[in-house]
Amino acid sequence: MERFMQRALDLAQRYRGVTSPNPMVGAVVVKDGHIVGEGAHPHAGMPHAEIFALRSAGKAANGATLYVTLEPCNHQGKTPPCTEAIIAAGITRVVAAMEDPNPLVQGKGFARLRQSGIMVECGMLEAQARKLNEVFIHYITTGMPFVTMKAATSLDGRIATQTGDSRWISSPSARRRVHEMRREYDAVMIGKGTLLKDNPRLNVRLDEELEGPQKIVIMPNLNVSARELTKMNVYRTSLRKPLIVVCNQGVAHRDAASRYAAHNIQLIPVEEVDGMINLRSLGRALGQSGITSLLLEGGAGLFTSYLKQQLINKITLFQGPIIIGAEGMSLVGHCQNAVIHDALRLKEITTKSFGDTVQITGYPTYRMHPVQKENQNSREDSCLPES
């Protein structure tokens, strides 16, 4: 029944932002129409949702149905195979929301369960399950982080006045939501302009102040020295996770790398493409380091580069009830759309109010050459996680 799968999805949702690089998974054990056990995967390296649900059910799992939001694994990773625990518990039927796209699993879990005589069904509330784990699905199938562009804008699409003032376009409750978003992402990225203009902390400030996601600054020419960076907020809030600076390969000689490394700053040199940092190569490098999700927080140059290279997966704008005017700073730079038909459109739009600010979220629909699409969908198997 769908209500049992919905309960499993709700359980999985509780651990948003803390299971990376693993997916969010929930499971419930049902017998005679009643839930007798439930659980969710709380953190990478800990038991999976099925194990917690089976432990919760105890002997009542024998002859019961297991509802789970993702196909159970059948391989030895950081934890033992869930399929063997399901079989040993005496479960007679497994209902899954979706197949696991991880090549280490991908149908093998279902096959093992069927081989042991367990009835298997797949596809219940699949759309919801896919949306829940959109980050994991993108990462595991492309080897690159899921990229979300986030900004606060005026009604006329400006992110700041001509002097750079942007405090505050959005409401206090909207800004709180931004901190919740930071907590949900592996890394947050800004450009050099935002670094110098705003000197942001990029940490998580909710009920308590936390270091938050890995912090990344795009600085093609390394024109802010390591010593200068150590005086900035983004460095001071990078405690357990060293600050990452992305630069052009041409300026990342050995001496430069040593100077930044001496201050515990990691340089990632990347080649240029059409005068811009090759963000696809950067995405592969970040994926190989285990970063599954990336939040872009400005500014317009960074947003424009990612849009031009068609690498933004999701856009979230917090639109405040103000008008700044043409002299203000635009959300993005030149995109050369001669007609409306060529303009980038968003799909699957959702809106939510935070006081006087409206959050608008959607997914870009790119018009790309088939070769580009093939390259975007290529997977770097070396960064696939052990679940």
XYZ file of C-alpha atoms in Angstrom:
387
model
C 0.000 0.000 0.000
C 1.249 3.465 -0.873
C 0.890 4.781 2.678
C 3.592 2.371 3.824
C 5.938 3.522 1.066
C 5.141 7.122 1.915
C 6.113 6.390 5.502
C 9.428 4.966 4.260
C 10.037 8.112 2.180
C 9.274 10.299 5.188
C 11.757 8.347 7.294
C 14.461 8.742 4.620
C 13.829 12.485 4.360
C 14.758 12.980 8.024
C 18.429 12.441 7.174
C 18.691 14.881 4.267
C 22.203 16.241 4.015
C 23.933 13.733 6.282
C 24.032 10.472 4.288
C 26.381 11.654 1.501
C 27.789 10.029 -0.562
C 25.055 7.455 0.078
C 21.400 7.983 -0.824
C 18.622 8.698 1.655
C 16.743 5.437 2.254
C 13.826 4.507 4.475
C 12.215 1.132 5.145
C 9.197 -0.245 6.991
C 8.240 -3.816 7.837
C 4.496 -4.532 7.538
C 2.594 -7.544 8.814
C -1.174 -8.071 8.781
C -1.651 -4.471 7.641
C 0.353 -2.930 10.491
C 3.871 -1.497 10.692
C 5.927 -3.717 12.989
C 9.339 -2.202 12.304
C 10.881 0.811 10.587
C 14.207 2.489 10.034
C 16.306 4.804 7.876
C 19.935 5.061 6.819
C 21.398 7.753 9.107
C 24.978 8.156 7.897
C 27.517 6.686 5.456
C 29.255 3.712 7.047
C 26.316 2.904 9.319
C 23.795 0.099 8.676
C 21.300 0.620 5.895
C 17.605 1.350 6.386
C 16.585 -2.278 5.904
C 18.799 -3.414 8.765
C 17.336 -0.883 11.205
C 13.807 -1.826 10.132
C 14.456 -5.547 10.559
C 16.020 -5.002 13.971
C 13.002 -2.938 14.988
C 10.617 -5.673 13.826
C 12.520 -8.545 15.435
C 10.753 -11.903 15.082
C 7.687 -10.165 13.613
C 9.649 -9.778 10.355
C 9.122 -13.469 9.608
C 6.438 -13.695 6.913
C 6.167 -9.899 6.612
C 6.478 -7.417 3.728
C 9.358 -4.960 3.532
C 8.685 -1.568 1.937
C 11.918 0.200 0.988
C 12.606 3.358 -1.021
C 15.586 1.908 -2.921
C 16.622 -1.547 -4.115
C 18.461 -3.450 -1.333
C 22.173 -3.939 -1.942
C 23.698 -7.344 -2.629
C 27.393 -6.528 -2.253
C 29.873 -6.125 0.557
C 30.711 -2.447 0.928
C 31.278 -0.646 4.212
C 28.381 -2.759 5.499
C 27.252 -6.356 4.699
C 24.682 -7.071 1.941
C 21.126 -6.149 2.959
C 19.687 -8.937 0.817
C 21.131 -11.618 3.084
C 19.668 -9.970 6.191
C 16.261 -9.750 4.485
C 16.381 -13.418 3.549
C 17.521 -14.470 7.029
C 14.721 -12.471 8.679
C 12.063 -14.458 6.807
C 10.655 -11.557 4.754
C 8.361 -12.992 2.048
C 7.726 -9.874 -0.067
C 9.778 -6.775 -0.873
C 8.224 -3.641 -2.378
C 10.781 -1.074 -3.597
C 10.205 2.401 -4.967
C 13.031 2.211 -7.514
C 16.013 0.260 -8.753
C 19.390 1.441 -7.459
C 21.307 3.098 -10.358
C 24.646 2.291 -8.688
C 26.324 -0.292 -10.987
C 27.379 -2.211 -7.866
C 23.680 -2.866 -7.188
C 21.464 -2.150 -10.256
C 19.129 -5.131 -10.318
C 21.452 -7.513 -8.510
C 19.648 -7.032 -5.206
C 16.267 -7.847 -6.745
C 17.739 -10.890 -8.514
C 19.155 -12.287 -5.270
C 15.835 -11.831 -3.447
C 13.863 -13.514 -6.230
C 16.398 -16.330 -6.311
C 15.631 -17.021 -2.656
C 11.883 -17.161 -3.316
C 10.971 -13.652 -2.114
C 8.313 -11.828 -4.147
C 9.692 -8.518 -5.460
C 7.778 -5.487 -6.748
C 9.314 -2.217 -7.923
C 7.953 1.200 -8.901
C 5.653 2.291 -6.068
C 5.955 6.097 -5.643
C 9.008 5.995 -7.890
C 8.760 9.663 -8.942
C 8.885 10.776 -5.298
C 11.802 8.461 -4.597
C 13.740 9.823 -7.556
C 13.140 13.423 -6.520
C 14.246 12.575 -2.963
C 17.560 11.212 -4.242
C 18.121 13.461 -7.265
C 21.612 14.284 -5.998
C 22.643 10.648 -5.565
C 21.175 9.598 -8.924
C 22.988 12.370 -10.794
C 26.285 11.719 -9.038
C 26.245 7.958 -9.397
C 25.375 8.109 -13.115
C 27.686 10.969 -14.167
C 30.510 10.983 -11.621
C 29.905 14.725 -11.119
C 28.228 16.701 -8.335
C 24.618 17.829 -8.629
C 24.831 21.626 -9.032
C 22.258 24.048 -7.621
C 22.390 27.770 -8.341
C 21.038 29.879 -5.448
C 20.540 33.627 -5.334
C 18.410 36.373 -3.813
C 17.013 38.765 -6.432
C 14.845 41.834 -6.665
C 11.656 41.769 -8.737
C 13.663 43.105 -11.682
C 16.329 40.405 -11.445
C 19.091 42.300 -9.644
C 21.287 40.721 -6.991
C 22.716 43.984 -5.645
C 22.726 47.751 -6.180
C 25.374 49.445 -8.323
C 27.515 49.820 -5.176
C 27.292 46.090 -4.437
C 24.875 46.434 -1.513
C 22.593 43.397 -1.185
C 21.687 43.349 2.518
C 18.993 42.423 2.617
C 16.999 41.549 -0.507
C 15.356 38.538 1.124
C 13.517 38.092 4.421
C 15.036 36.665 7.640
C 13.082 33.409 7.193
C 14.369 33.081 3.623
C 17.931 33.568 4.848
C 17.361 30.855 7.427
C 16.276 28.545 4.599
C 19.585 29.306 2.828
C 21.474 28.093 5.891
C 19.376 24.913 5.854
C 20.339 24.454 2.197
C 24.028 24.844 3.009
C 23.674 22.094 5.584
C 22.265 19.802 2.866
C 25.125 20.240 0.356
C 28.635 18.785 0.300
C 30.238 21.966 -1.025
C 29.490 25.652 -1.625
C 31.200 27.717 -4.335
C 31.705 31.430 -5.007
C 33.681 33.475 -7.508
C 36.533 35.852 -6.756
C 34.262 38.902 -7.065
C 31.880 37.660 -4.387
C 34.838 36.770 -2.171
C 36.267 40.282 -2.322
C 32.973 42.200 -2.253
C 31.102 40.265 0.462
C 33.848 38.452 2.413
C 31.250 35.733 3.201
C 31.568 33.067 5.875
C 29.580 30.433 3.934
C 29.042 28.435 7.115
C 25.768 27.260 8.664
C 24.225 29.597 11.212
C 21.014 28.124 12.601
C 20.442 27.210 16.250
C 24.197 26.760 16.492
C 27.063 27.833 14.242
C 28.581 24.986 12.220
C 31.450 24.799 9.724
C 29.039 23.670 7.028
C 29.974 22.474 3.556
C 33.355 22.358 1.851
C 34.154 25.889 0.644
C 35.417 26.485 -2.894
C 36.548 29.745 -4.515
C 37.018 30.138 -8.278
C 40.095 32.320 -8.763
C 41.460 31.761 -12.305
C 44.573 33.940 -11.960
C 45.363 33.396 -8.262
C 45.344 37.165 -7.732
C 44.490 36.842 -4.035
C 47.524 35.508 -2.194
C 47.403 32.693 0.316
C 48.340 35.139 3.088
C 45.479 37.464 2.106
C 43.057 34.537 2.050
C 43.951 33.584 5.622
C 42.501 36.934 6.757
C 39.141 36.295 5.103
C 36.026 34.743 6.632
C 35.811 31.867 4.176
C 39.228 30.684 5.346
C 38.474 31.150 9.030
C 35.322 29.026 8.769
C 37.168 26.230 6.917
C 38.220 24.163 9.906
C 38.068 20.415 9.234
C 37.678 20.834 5.455
C 40.497 22.856 3.869
C 39.522 25.752 1.633
C 39.711 24.850 -2.062
C 40.863 27.389 -4.662
C 40.282 26.601 -8.351
C 42.633 28.248 -10.853
C 43.865 28.028 -14.421
C 46.470 25.355 -15.058
C 48.837 27.975 -16.436
C 49.288 29.739 -13.093
C 49.367 26.659 -10.864
C 53.101 26.041 -10.912
C 54.824 24.129 -8.119
C 55.825 27.202 -6.123
C 52.256 28.530 -6.131
C 50.855 25.211 -4.956
C 53.406 25.106 -2.139
C 52.555 28.633 -0.976
C 48.861 27.828 -0.675
C 49.458 24.366 0.787
C 51.577 25.967 3.526
C 48.359 27.614 4.743
C 46.294 24.430 4.328
C 44.626 25.713 1.147
C 44.140 23.178 -1.618
C 44.711 24.286 -5.208
C 42.821 22.570 -8.048
C 44.285 23.590 -11.420
C 41.908 23.255 -14.384
C 42.380 23.924 -18.090
C 40.475 26.689 -19.879
C 37.792 26.300 -22.567
C 36.686 29.325 -24.598
C 38.371 31.638 -22.105
C 36.603 30.095 -19.092
C 37.569 27.505 -16.487
C 36.554 24.093 -17.851
C 33.832 23.459 -15.309
C 33.115 19.969 -16.617
C 36.694 18.936 -15.838
C 36.353 20.604 -12.456
C 33.129 18.670 -11.832
C 34.888 15.386 -12.528
C 37.705 16.312 -10.150
C 35.253 17.261 -7.403
C 33.281 14.063 -7.998
C 36.402 11.953 -7.690
C 37.095 13.626 -4.340
C 33.662 12.515 -3.086
C 31.722 15.774 -3.495
C 28.244 14.753 -4.643
C 26.451 18.117 -4.434
C 27.500 21.708 -5.039
C 25.702 24.949 -4.126
C 26.615 28.014 -6.202
C 26.241 31.235 -4.210
C 27.494 33.861 -6.642
C 28.194 35.997 -8.304
C 26.875 36.697 -11.766
C 30.107 35.649 -13.485
C 30.073 32.241 -11.824
C 26.375 31.735 -12.606
C 26.919 32.730 -16.244
C 29.882 30.380 -16.716
C 27.973 27.415 -15.293
C 24.908 28.224 -17.398
C 26.957 28.598 -20.590
C 28.602 25.221 -19.946
C 25.145 23.733 -19.193
C 26.158 22.334 -15.824
C 23.495 23.744 -13.491
C 20.980 21.054 -12.539
C 18.652 23.136 -10.377
C 17.960 26.821 -9.769
C 16.549 28.325 -6.577
C 15.822 32.046 -6.437
C 14.599 33.989 -3.422
C 12.739 36.962 -4.870
C 12.255 39.939 -2.565
C 9.537 42.618 -3.030
C 11.883 45.379 -4.173
C 12.929 47.016 -7.444
C 16.553 48.106 -7.775
C 16.755 49.392 -11.342
C 18.870 48.916 -14.447
C 22.026 50.218 -12.761
C 21.937 47.296 -10.302
C 23.954 44.091 -10.682
C 22.257 41.503 -12.867
C 21.717 37.878 -11.837
C 23.598 36.639 -14.914
C 25.744 38.143 -17.647
C 25.345 38.086 -21.413
C 23.629 34.942 -22.705
C 23.057 36.159 -26.318
C 19.421 35.086 -26.634
C 18.140 36.886 -29.728
C 14.608 35.493 -29.416
C 12.536 34.194 -26.512
C 12.589 30.698 -28.036
C 16.329 30.506 -27.338
C 16.072 31.627 -23.709
C 16.723 29.091 -20.969
C 13.485 27.818 -19.459
C 12.852 26.062 -16.172
C 10.544 23.091 -15.706
C 8.877 21.496 -12.679
C 8.482 24.881 -11.016
C 7.643 25.057 -7.322
C 7.125 28.137 -5.170
C 7.097 28.748 -1.446
C 6.707 31.891 0.641
C 9.135 32.973 3.357
C 7.581 36.113 4.810
C 7.592 38.691 2.010
C 10.045 36.628 -0.073
C 9.054 34.014 -2.643
C 11.287 31.007 -3.274
C 11.135 29.867 -6.910
C 12.739 26.527 -7.756
C 13.009 24.783 -11.100
C 15.182 22.648 -13.364
C 16.896 24.113 -16.476
C 16.011 22.653 -19.871
C 19.142 22.898 -21.991
C 19.192 22.643 -25.765
C 22.477 20.881 -26.410
C 24.363 19.116 -29.148
C 24.095 15.284 -28.902
C 27.860 14.991 -28.367
C 27.625 17.374 -25.400
C 24.781 15.326 -23.961
C 26.777 12.119 -24.356
C 29.759 13.693 -22.596
C 27.545 15.000 -19.795
C 26.121 11.544 -19.169
C 29.496 9.778 -19.132
C 30.331 8.242 -15.765
C 33.615 8.268 -13.881
C 33.482 4.853 -12.194
C 36.485 5.721 -10.023
C 34.349 7.997 -7.819
C 31.477 5.594 -7.169
C 31.040 5.177 -3.408
C 30.814 1.987 -1.424
C 27.398 2.174 0.191
